[in-house]
PDB file of C-alpha atoms and ligand atoms in Angstrom:
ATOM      1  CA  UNK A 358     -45.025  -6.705  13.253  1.00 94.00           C
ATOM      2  CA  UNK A 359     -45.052  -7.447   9.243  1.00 97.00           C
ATOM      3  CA  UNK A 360     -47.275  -9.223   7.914  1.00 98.00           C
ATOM      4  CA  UNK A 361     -46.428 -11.952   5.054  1.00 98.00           C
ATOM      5  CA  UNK A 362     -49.808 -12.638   4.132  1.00 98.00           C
ATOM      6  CA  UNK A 363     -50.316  -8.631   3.873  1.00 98.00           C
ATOM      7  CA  UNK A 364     -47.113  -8.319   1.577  1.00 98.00           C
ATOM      8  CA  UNK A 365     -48.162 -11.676  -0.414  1.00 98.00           C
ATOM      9  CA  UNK A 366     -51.288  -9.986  -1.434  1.00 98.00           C
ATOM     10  CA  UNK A 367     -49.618  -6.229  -1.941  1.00 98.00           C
ATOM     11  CA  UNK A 368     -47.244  -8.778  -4.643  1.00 98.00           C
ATOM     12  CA  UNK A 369     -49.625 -10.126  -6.176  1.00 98.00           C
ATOM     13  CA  UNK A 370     -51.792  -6.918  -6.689  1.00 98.00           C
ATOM     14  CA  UNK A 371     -49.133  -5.193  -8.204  1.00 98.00           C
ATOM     15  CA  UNK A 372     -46.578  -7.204  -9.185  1.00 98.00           C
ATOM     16  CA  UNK A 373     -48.197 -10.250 -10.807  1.00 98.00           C
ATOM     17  CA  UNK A 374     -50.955 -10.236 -13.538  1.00 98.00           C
ATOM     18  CA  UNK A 375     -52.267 -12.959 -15.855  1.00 98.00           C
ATOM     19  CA  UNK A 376     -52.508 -12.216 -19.481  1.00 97.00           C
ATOM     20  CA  UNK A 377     -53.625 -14.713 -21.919  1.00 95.00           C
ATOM     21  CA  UNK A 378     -53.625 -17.527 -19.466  1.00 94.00           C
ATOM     22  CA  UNK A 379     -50.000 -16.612 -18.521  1.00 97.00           C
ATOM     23  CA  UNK A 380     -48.392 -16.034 -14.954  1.00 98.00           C
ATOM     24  CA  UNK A 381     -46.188 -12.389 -15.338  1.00 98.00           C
ATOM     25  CA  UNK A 382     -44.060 -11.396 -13.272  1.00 98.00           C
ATOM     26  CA  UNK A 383     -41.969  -8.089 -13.322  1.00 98.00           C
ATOM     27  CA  UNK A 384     -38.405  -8.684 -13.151  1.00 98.00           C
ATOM     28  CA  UNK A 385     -35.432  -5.846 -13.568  1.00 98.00           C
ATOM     29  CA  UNK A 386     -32.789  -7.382 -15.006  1.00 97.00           C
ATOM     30  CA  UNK A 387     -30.983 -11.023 -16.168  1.00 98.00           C
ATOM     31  CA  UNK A 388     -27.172 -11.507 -15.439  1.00 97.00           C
ATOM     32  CA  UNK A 389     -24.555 -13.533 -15.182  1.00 97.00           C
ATOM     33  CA  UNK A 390     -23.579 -14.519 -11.510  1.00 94.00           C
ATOM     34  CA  UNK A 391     -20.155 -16.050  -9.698  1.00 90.00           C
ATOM     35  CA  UNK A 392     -22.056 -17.845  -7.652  1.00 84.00           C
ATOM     36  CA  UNK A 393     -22.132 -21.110  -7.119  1.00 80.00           C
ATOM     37  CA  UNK A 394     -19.493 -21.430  -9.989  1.00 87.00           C
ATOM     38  CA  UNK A 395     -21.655 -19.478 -12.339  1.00 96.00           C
ATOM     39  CA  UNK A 396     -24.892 -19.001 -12.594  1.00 98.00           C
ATOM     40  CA  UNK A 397     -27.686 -17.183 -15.039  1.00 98.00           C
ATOM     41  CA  UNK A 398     -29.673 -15.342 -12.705  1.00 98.00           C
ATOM     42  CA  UNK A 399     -32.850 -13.398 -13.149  1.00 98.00           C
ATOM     43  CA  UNK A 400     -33.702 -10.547 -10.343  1.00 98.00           C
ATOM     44  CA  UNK A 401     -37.539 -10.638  -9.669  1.00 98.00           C
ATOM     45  CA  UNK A 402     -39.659  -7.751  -8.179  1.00 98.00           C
ATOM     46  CA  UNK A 403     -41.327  -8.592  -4.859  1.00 98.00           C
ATOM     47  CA  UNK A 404     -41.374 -10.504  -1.766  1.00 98.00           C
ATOM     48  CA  UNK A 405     -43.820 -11.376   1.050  1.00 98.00           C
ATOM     49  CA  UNK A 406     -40.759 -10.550   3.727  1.00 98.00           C
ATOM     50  CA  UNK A 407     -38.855  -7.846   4.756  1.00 98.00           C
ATOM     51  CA  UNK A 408     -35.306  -9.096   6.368  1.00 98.00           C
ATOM     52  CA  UNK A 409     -33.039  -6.494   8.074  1.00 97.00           C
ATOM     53  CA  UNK A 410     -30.016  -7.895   6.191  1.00 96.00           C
ATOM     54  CA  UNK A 411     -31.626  -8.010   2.478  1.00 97.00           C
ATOM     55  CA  UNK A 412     -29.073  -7.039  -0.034  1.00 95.00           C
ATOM     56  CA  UNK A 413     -31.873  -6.174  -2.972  1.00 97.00           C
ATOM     57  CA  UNK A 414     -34.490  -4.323  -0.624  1.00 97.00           C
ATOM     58  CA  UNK A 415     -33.647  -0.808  -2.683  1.00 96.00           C
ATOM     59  CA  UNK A 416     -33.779  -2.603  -6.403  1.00 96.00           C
ATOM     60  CA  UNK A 417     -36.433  -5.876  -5.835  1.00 97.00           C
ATOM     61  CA  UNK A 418     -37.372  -7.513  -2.578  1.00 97.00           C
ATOM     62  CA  UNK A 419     -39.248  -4.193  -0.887  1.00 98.00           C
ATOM     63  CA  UNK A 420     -40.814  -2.797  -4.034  1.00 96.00           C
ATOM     64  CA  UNK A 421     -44.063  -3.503  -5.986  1.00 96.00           C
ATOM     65  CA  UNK A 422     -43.990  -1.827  -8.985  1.00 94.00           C
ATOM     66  CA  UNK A 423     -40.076  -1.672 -10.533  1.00 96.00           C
ATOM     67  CA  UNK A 424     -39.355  -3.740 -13.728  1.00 96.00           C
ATOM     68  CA  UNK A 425     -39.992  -5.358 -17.086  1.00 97.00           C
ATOM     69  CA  UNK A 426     -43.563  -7.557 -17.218  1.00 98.00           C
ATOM     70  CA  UNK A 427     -42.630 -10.848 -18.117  1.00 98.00           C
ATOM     71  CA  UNK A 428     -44.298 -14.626 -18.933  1.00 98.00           C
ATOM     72  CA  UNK A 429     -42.142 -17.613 -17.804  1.00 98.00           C
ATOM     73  CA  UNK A 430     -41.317 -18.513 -21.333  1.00 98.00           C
ATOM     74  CA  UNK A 431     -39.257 -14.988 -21.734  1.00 98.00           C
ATOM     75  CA  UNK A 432     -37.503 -15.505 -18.386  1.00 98.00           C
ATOM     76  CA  UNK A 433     -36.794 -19.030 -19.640  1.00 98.00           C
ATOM     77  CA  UNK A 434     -35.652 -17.571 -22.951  1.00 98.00           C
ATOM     78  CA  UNK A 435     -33.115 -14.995 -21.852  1.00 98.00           C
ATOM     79  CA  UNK A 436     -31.755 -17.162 -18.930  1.00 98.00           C
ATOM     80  CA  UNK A 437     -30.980 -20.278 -21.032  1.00 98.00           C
ATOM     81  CA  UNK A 438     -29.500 -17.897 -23.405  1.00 98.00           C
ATOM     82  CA  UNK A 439     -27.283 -16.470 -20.731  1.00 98.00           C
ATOM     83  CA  UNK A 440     -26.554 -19.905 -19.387  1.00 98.00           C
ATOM     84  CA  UNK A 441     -25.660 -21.445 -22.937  1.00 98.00           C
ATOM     85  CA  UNK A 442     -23.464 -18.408 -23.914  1.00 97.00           C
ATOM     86  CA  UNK A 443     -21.281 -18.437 -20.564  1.00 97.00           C
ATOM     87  CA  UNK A 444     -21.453 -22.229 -20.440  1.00 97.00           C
ATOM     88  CA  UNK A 445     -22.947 -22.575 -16.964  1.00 98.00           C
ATOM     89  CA  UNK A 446     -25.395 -25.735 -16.183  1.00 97.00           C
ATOM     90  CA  UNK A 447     -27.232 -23.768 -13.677  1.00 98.00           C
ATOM     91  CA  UNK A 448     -30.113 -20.912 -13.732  1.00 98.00           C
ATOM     92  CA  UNK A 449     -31.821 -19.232 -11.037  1.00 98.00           C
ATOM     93  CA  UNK A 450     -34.179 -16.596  -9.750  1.00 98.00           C
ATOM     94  CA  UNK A 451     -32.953 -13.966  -7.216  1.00 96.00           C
ATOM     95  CA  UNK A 452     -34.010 -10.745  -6.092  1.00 97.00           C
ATOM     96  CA  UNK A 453     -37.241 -11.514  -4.295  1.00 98.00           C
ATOM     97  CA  UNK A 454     -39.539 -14.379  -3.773  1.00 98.00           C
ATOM     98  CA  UNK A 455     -39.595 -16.564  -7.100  1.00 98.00           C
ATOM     99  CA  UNK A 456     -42.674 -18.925  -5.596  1.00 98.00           C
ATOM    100  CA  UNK A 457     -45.024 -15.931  -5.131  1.00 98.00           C
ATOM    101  CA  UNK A 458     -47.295 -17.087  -7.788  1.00 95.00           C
ATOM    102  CA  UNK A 459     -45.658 -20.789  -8.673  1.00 98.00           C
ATOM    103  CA  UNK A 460     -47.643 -20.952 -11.775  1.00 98.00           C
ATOM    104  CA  UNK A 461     -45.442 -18.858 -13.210  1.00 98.00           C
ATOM    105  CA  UNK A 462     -42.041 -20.099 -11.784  1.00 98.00           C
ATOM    106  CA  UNK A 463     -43.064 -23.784 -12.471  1.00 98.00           C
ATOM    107  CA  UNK A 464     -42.910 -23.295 -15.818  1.00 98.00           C
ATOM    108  CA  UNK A 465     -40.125 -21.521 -16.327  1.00 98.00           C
ATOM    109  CA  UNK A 466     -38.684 -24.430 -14.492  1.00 98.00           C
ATOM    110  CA  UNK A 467     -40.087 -26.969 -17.018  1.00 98.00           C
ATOM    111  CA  UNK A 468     -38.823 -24.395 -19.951  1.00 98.00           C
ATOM    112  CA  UNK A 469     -35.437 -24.678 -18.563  1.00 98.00           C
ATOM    113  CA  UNK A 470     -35.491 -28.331 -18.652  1.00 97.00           C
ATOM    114  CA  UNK A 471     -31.622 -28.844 -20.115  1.00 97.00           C
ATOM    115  CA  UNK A 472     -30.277 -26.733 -17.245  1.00 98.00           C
ATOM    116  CA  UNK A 473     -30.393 -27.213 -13.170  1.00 98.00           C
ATOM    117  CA  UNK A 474     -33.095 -24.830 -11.788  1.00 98.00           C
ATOM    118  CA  UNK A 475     -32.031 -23.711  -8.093  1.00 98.00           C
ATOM    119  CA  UNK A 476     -35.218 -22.508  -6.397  1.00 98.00           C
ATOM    120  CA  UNK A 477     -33.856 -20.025  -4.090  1.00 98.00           C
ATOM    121  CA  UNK A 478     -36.900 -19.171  -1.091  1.00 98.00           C
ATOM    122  CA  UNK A 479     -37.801 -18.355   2.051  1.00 98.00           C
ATOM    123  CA  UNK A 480     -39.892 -21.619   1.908  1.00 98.00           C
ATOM    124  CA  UNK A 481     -43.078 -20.113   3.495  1.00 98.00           C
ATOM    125  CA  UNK A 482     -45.168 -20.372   0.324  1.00 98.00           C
ATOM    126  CA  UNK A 483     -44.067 -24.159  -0.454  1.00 98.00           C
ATOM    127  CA  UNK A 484     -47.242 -26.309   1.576  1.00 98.00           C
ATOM    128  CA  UNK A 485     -47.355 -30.158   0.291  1.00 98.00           C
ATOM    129  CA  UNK A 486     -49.238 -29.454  -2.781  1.00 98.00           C
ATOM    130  CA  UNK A 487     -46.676 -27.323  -3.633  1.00 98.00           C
ATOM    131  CA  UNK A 488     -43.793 -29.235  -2.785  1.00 98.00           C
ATOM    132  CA  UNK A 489     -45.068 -32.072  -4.576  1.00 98.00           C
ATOM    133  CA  UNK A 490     -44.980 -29.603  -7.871  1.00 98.00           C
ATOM    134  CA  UNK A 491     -40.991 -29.211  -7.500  1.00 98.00           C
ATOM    135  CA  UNK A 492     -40.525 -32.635  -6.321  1.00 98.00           C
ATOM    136  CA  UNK A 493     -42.002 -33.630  -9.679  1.00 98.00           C
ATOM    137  CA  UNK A 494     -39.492 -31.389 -12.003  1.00 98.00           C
ATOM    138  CA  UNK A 495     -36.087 -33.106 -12.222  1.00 97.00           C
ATOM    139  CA  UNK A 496     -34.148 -30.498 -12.758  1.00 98.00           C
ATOM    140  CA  UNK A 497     -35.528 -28.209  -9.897  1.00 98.00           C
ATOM    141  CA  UNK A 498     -33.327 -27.716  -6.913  1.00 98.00           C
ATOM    142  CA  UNK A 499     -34.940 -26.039  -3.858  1.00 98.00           C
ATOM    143  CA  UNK A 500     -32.405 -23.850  -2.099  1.00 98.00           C
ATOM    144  CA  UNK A 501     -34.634 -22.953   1.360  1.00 98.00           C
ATOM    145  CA  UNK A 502     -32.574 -19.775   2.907  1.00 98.00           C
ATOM    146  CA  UNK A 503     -33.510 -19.798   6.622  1.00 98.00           C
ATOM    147  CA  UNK A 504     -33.849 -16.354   8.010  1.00 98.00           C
ATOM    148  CA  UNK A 505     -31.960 -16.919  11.319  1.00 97.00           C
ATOM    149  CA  UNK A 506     -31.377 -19.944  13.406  1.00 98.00           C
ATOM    150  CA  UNK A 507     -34.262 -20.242  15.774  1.00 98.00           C
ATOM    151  CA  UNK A 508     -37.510 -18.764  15.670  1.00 98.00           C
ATOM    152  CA  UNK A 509     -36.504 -15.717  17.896  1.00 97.00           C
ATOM    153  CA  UNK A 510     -33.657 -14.675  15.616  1.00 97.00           C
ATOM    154  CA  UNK A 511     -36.348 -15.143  12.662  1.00 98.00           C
ATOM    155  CA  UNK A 512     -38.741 -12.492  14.291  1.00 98.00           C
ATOM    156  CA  UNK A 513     -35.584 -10.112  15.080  1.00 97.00           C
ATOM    157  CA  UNK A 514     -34.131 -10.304  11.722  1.00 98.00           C
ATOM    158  CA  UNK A 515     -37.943  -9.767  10.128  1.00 98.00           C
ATOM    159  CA  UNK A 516     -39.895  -8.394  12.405  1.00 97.00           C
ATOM    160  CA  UNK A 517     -42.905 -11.040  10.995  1.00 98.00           C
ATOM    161  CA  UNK A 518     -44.260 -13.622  13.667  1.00 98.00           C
ATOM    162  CA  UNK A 519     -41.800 -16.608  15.015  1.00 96.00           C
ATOM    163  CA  UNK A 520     -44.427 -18.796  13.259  1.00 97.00           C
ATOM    164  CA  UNK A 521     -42.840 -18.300   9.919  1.00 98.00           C
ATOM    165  CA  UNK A 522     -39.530 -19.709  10.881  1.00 98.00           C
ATOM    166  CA  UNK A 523     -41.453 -23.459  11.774  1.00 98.00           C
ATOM    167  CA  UNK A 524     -43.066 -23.059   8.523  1.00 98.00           C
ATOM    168  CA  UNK A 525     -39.724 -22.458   6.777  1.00 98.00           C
ATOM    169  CA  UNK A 526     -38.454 -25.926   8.310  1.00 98.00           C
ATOM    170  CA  UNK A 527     -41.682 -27.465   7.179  1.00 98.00           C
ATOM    171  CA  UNK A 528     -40.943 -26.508   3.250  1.00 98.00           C
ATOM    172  CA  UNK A 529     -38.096 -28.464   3.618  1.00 98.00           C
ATOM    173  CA  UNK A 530     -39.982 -31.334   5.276  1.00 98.00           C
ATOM    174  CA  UNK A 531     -42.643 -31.277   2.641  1.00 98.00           C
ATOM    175  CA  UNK A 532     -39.850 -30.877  -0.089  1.00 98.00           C
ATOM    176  CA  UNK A 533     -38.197 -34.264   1.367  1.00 98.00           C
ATOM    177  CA  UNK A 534     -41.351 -36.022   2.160  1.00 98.00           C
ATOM    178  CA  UNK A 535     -42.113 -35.677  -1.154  1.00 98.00           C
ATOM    179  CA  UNK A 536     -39.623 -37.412  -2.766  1.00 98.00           C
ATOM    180  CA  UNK A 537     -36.415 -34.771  -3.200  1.00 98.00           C
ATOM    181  CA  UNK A 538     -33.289 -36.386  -1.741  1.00 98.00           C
ATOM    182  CA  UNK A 539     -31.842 -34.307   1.155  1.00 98.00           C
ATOM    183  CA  UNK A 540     -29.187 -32.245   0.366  1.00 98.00           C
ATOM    184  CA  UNK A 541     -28.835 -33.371  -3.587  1.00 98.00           C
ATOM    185  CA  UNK A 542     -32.726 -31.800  -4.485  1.00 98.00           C
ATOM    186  CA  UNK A 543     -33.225 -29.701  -1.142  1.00 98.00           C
ATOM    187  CA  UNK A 544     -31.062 -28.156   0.567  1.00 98.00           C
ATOM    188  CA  UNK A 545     -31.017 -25.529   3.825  1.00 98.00           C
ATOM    189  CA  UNK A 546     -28.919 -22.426   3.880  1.00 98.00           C
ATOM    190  CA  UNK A 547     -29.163 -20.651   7.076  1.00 98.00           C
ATOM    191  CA  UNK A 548     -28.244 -17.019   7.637  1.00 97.00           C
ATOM    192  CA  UNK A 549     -26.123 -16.956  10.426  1.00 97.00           C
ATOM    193  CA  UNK A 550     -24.645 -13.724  11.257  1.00 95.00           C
ATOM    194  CA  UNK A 551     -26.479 -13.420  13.799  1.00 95.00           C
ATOM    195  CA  UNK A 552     -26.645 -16.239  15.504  1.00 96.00           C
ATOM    196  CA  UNK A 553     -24.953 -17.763  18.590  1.00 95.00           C
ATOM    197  CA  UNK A 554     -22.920 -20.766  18.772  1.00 95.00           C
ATOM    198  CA  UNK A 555     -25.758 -22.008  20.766  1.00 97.00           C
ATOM    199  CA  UNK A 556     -28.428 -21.459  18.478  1.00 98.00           C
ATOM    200  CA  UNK A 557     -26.942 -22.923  15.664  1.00 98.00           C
ATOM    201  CA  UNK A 558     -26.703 -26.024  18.140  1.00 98.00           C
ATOM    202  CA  UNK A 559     -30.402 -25.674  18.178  1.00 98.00           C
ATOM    203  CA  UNK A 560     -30.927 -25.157  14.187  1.00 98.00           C
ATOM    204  CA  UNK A 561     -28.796 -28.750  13.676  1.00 98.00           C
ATOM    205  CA  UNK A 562     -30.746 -30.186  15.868  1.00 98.00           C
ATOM    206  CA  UNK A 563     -34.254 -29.117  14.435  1.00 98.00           C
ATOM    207  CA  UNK A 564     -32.521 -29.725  10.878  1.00 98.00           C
ATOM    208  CA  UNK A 565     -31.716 -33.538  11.780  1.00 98.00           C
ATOM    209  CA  UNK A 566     -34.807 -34.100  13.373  1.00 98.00           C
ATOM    210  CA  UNK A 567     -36.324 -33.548   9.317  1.00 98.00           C
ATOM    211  CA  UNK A 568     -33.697 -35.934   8.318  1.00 98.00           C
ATOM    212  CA  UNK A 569     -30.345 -36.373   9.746  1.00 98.00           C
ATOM    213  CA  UNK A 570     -28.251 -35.741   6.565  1.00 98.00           C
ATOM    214  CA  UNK A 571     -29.386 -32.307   6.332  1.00 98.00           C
ATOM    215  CA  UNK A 572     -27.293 -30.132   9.076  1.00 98.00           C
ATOM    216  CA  UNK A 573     -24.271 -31.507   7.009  1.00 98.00           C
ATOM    217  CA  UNK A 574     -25.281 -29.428   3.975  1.00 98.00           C
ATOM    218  CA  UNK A 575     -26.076 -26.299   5.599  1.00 98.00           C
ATOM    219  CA  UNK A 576     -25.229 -23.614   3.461  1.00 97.00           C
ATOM    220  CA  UNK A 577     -23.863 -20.535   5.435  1.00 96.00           C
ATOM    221  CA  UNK A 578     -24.949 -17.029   4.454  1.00 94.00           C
ATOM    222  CA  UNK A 579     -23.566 -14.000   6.501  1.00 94.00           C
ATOM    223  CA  UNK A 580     -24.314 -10.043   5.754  1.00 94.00           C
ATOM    224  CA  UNK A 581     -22.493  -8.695   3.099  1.00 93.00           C
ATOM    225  CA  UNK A 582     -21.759  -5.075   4.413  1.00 95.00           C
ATOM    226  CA  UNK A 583     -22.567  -3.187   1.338  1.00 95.00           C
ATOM    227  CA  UNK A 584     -23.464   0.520   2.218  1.00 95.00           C
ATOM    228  CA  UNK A 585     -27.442   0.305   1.665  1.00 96.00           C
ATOM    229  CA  UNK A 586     -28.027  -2.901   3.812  1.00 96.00           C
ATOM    230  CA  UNK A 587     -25.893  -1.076   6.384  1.00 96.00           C
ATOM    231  CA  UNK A 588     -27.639   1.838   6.366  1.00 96.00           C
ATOM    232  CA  UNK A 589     -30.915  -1.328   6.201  1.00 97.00           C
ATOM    233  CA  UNK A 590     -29.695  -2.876   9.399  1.00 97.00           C
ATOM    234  CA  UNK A 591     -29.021   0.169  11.227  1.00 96.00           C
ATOM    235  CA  UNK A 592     -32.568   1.374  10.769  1.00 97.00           C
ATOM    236  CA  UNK A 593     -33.560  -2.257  11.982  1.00 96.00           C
ATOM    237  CA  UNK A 594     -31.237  -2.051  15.145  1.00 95.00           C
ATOM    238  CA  UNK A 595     -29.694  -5.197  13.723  1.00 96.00           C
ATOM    239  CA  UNK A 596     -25.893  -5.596  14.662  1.00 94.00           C
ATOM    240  CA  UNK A 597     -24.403  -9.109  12.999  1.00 94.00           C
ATOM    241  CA  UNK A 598     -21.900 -11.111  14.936  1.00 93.00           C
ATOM    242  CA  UNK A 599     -20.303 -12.406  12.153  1.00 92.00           C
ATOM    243  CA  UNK A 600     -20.614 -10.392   8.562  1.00 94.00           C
ATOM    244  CA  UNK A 601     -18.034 -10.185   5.076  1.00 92.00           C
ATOM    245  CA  UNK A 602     -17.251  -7.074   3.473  1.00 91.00           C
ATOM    246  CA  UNK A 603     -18.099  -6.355  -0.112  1.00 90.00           C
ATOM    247  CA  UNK A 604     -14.803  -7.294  -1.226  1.00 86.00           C
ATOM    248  CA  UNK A 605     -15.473 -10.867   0.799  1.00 84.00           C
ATOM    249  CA  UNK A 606     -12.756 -10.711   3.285  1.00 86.00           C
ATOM    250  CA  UNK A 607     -14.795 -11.608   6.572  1.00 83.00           C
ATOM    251  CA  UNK A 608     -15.362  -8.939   9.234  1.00 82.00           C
ATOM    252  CA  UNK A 609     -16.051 -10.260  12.976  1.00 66.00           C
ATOM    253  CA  UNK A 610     -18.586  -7.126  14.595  1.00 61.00           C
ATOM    254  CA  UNK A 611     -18.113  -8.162  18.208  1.00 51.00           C
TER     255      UNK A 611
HETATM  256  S1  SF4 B1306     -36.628 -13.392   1.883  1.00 92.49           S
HETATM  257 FE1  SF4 B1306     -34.780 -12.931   0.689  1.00 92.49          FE
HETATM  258  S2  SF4 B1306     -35.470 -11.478  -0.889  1.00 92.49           S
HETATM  259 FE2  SF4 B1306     -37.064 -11.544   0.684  1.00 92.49          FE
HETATM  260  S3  SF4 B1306     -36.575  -9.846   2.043  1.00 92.49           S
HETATM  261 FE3  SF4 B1306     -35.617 -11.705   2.895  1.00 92.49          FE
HETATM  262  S4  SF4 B1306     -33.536 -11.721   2.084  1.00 92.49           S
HETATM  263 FE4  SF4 B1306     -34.731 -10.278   0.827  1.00 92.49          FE
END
């Protein structure tokens, strides 16, 4: 089994410091992203999971000590420069984790303030204090990417304890108990490929029992069959059901 409390503190050992009273993070590179109809995005080094279907595991998400030191206001900085030069409203951290270490996020949030910032997590980290922090930032938007859709697929697609997956669902209880409007300021997206019919049944139901707007806004993420998280999954013995090839044209495995 991996441990997420065991990777959270092999992150912050060696991929967070504090300088100055500021939060750095190592990130190894800014962009400008398609997604979601264009996006700045910033690619962070580390995460406190290891998913059998991660597309940066080589670059961000499995390593510690890759990448450019950074305070929030530089992330800030070259994002909203990205974002104002390619006129997109929206800015984001991918890559890895962005709330290991919120200090540091939550102000590159508040530096960002003319520009929607999608939080894009696993949710694990986010408790009530936490969620109360992003609730209280009005242009934060908390994208929670569900590994899996029941707590069996979670611990076959990560190989960390089921328990994770329940906390996952509770970031996004926290995040709406605390004021963020379902599916406008939290939102679930749910990584399906590997998933039955019947368990996605099961992740609706656990999704409207948090509120019962929510499984209407599920955001559906299958693998993208690029060579290295091929080469990933097979080393995982994870087969998808359901994937897209890098050129997006879906690709049904079974
Ligand atoms: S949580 Fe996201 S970044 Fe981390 S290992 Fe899983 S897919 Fe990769």
């Amino acid at each position: 089994m991996i441990d997420p409390e065991r990777l959270l503190e092999l992150v912050l050992r060696y991929a967070v410091k504090t300088e100055g009273g500021e939060v750095y993070r190592r990130y190894t590179r800014f962009r400008a992203d398609r997604w979601c109809g264009g996006i700045a995005t910033a690619d962070v080094v580390g995460c406190n999971l290891r998913c059998g279907m991660c597309w940066a595991w080589r670059n961000t998400s499995f390593v510690f000590t890759a990448g450019e030191w950074l305070p929030p206001g530089e992330v800030a900085d070259r994002l909203r420069d990205i974002a104002r030069r390619r006129g997109f409203e929206q800015v984001r951290v991918s890559g890895g984790e962005p709330l290991i270490a919120p200090a540091h996020l939550l102000k590159a949030i508040d530096l960002s303030a003319e520009y929607t910032f999608v939080v894009e997590t696993n949710g694990i980290l986010i408790n009530r204090q936490l969620a109360k922090e992003l609730a209280a930032r009005p242009n934060a938007v908390v994208r929670i990417s569900l590994k899996g859709a029941t707590a069996e697929e979670f611990e076959k697609i990560t190989m960390s304890p089921s328990a994770y997956f329940h906390k996952q669902l509770d970031a996004i209880r926290h995040l709406v108990e605390s004021g963020m409007k379902p599916c406008r300021d939290v939102y679930p997206a749910a990584m399906l490929g590997f998933s039955t019919d019947e368990n996605i049944k099961k992740l609706e139901k656990a999704l409207a029992d948090i509120h019962p707007v929510l499984p209407q806004c599920i955001d559906v993420e299958y693998v993208i069959l690029y060579p290295h998280v091929v080469k990933l999954m097979k080393t995982r013995g994870l087969t998808p059901i359901r994937a897209v090839r890098p050129d997006g044209v879906p690709a049904f495995m079974v």
